PDB file of C-alpha atoms in Angstrom:
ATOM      1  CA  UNK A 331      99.934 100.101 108.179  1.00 48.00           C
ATOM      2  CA  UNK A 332      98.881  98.798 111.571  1.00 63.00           C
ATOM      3  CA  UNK A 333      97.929  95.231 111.526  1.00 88.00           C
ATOM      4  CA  UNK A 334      99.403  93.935 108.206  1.00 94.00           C
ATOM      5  CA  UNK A 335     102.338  91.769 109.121  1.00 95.00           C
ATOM      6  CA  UNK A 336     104.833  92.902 107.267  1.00 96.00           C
ATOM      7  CA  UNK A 337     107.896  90.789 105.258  1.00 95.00           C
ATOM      8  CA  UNK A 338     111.219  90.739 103.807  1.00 94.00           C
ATOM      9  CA  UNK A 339     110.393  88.688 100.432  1.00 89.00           C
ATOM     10  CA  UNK A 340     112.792  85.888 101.299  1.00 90.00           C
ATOM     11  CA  UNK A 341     111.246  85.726 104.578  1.00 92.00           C
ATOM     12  CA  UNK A 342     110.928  82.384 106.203  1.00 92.00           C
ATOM     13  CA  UNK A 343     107.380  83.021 107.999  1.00 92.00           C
ATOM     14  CA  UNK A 344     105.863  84.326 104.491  1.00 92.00           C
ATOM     15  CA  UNK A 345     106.244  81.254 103.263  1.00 91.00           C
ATOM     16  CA  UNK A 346     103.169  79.795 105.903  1.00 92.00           C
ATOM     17  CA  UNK A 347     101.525  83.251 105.926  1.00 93.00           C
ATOM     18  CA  UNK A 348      97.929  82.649 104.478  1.00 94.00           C
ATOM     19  CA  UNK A 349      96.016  86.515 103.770  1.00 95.00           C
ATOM     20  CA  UNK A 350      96.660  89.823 103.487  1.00 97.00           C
ATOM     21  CA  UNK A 351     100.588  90.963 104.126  1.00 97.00           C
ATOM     22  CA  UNK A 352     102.927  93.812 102.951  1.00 97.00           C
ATOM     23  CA  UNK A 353     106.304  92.365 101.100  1.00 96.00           C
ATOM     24  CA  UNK A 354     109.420  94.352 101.458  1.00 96.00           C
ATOM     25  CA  UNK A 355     112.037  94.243  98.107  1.00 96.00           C
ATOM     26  CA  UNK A 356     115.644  93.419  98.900  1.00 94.00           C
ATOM     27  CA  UNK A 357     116.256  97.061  99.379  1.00 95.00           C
ATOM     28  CA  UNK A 358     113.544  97.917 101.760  1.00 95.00           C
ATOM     29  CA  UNK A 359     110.766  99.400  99.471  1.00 96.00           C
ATOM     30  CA  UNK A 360     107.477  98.251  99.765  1.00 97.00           C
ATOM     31  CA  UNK A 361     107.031  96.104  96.728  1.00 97.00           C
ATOM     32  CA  UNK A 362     103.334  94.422  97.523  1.00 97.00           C
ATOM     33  CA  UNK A 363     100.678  94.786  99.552  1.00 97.00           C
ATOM     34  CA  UNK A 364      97.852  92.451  98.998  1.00 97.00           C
ATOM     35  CA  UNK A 365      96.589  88.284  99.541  1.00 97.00           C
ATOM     36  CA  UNK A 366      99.340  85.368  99.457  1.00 97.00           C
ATOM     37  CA  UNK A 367      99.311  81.925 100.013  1.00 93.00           C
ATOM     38  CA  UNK A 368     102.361  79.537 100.252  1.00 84.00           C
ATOM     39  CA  UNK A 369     104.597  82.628  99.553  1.00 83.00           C
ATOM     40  CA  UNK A 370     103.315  83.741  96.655  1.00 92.00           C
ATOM     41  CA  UNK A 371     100.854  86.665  95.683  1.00 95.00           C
ATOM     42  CA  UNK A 372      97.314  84.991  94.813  1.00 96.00           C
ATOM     43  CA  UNK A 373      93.935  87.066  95.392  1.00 96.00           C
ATOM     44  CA  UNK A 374      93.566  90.723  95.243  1.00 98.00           C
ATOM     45  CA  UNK A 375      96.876  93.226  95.672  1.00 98.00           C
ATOM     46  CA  UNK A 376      98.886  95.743  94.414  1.00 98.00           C
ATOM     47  CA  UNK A 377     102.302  95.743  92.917  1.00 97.00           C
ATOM     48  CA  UNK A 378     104.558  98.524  93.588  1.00 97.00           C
ATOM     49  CA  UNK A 379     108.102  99.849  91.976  1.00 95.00           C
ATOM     50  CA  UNK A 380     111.265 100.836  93.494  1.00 95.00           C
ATOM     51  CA  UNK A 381     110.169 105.044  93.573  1.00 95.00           C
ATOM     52  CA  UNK A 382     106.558 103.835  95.109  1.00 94.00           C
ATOM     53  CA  UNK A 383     104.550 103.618  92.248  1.00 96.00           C
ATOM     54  CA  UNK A 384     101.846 101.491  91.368  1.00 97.00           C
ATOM     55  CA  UNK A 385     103.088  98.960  88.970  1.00 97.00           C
ATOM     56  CA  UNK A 386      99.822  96.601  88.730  1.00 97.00           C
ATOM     57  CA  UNK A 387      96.211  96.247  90.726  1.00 98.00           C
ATOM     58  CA  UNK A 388      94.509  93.040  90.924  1.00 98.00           C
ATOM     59  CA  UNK A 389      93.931  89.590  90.645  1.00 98.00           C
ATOM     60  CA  UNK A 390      97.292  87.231  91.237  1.00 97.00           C
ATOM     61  CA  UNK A 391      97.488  83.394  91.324  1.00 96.00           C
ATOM     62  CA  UNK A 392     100.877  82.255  91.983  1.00 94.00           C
ATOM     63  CA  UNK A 393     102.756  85.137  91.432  1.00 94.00           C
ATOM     64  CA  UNK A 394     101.413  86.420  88.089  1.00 96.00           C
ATOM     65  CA  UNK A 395      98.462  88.511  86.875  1.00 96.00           C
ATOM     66  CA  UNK A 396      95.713  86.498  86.422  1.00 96.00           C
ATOM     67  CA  UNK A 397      91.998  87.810  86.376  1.00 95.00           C
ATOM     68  CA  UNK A 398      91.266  91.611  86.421  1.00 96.00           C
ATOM     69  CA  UNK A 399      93.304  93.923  86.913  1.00 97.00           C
ATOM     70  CA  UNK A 400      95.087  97.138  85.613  1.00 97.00           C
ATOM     71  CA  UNK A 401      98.302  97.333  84.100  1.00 96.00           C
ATOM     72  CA  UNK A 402      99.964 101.143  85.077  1.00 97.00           C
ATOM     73  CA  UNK A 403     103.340 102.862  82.796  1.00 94.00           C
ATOM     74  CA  UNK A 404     106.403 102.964  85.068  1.00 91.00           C
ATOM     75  CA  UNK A 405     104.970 107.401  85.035  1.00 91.00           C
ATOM     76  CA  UNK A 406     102.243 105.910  87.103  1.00 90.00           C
ATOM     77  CA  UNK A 407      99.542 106.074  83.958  1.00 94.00           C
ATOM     78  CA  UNK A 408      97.410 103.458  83.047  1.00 95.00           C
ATOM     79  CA  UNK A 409      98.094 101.660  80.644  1.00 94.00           C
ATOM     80  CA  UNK A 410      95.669  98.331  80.520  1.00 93.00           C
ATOM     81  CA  UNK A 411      92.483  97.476  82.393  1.00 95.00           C
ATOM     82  CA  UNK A 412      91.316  94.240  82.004  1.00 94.00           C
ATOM     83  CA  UNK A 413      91.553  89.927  81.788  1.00 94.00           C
ATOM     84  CA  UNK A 414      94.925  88.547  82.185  1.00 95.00           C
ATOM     85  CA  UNK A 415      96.037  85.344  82.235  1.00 94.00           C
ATOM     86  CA  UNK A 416      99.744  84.422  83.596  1.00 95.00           C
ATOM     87  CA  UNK A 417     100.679  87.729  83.139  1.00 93.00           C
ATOM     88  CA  UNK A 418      99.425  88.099  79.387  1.00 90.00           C
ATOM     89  CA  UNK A 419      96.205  90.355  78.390  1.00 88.00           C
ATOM     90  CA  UNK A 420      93.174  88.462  77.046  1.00 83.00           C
ATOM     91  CA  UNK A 421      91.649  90.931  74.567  1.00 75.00           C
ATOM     92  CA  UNK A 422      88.919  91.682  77.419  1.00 75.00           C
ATOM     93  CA  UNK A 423      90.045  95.239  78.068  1.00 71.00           C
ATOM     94  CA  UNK A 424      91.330  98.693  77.234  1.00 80.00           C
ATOM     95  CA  UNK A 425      94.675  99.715  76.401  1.00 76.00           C
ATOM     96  CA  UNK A 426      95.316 103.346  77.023  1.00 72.00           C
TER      97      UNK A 426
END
């Protein structure tokens, strides 16, 4: 996507990147697209896997699900909508 820098994740600039970025997996996939600060997902974005589909959409602080979000099966179905805190759900939401 035009306009979203886009990084390797051990990338040295991504560690003083501050907003919205794309983060490439060791092997080239696109693994997240979303907010980061310091190197590390926090604010809204979306977690991919390694065949391009969506893993998690949300709310991160450092690295880990926390806030809303929805939780998908590796098939791409979803399997939780709701509160999360560092990575766990919060009984706030909807398993499927």
């Amino acid at each position: 996507m035009p306009g979203i820098p886009t990084y390797r994740y051990d990338a040295l600039p991504l560690k003083f990147h501050e907003g919205t970025v794309r983060i490439l997996a060791a092997d080239g996939h696109l693994a997240y697209q979303g907010e980061v600060s310091k190197a590390q997902c926090s604010g809204q974005g979306t977690l991919y896997g390694a065949d391009g589909t969506k893993l998690y959409e949300g709310q991160f602080e450092r690295d880990m699900y926390n806030g809303s979000g929805s939780l998908y099966y590796p098939n791409g179905t979803l399997q939780y909508q709701g509160e999360f805190v560092d990575n766990l759900f919060q009984c706030q939401g909807t398993g499927y």
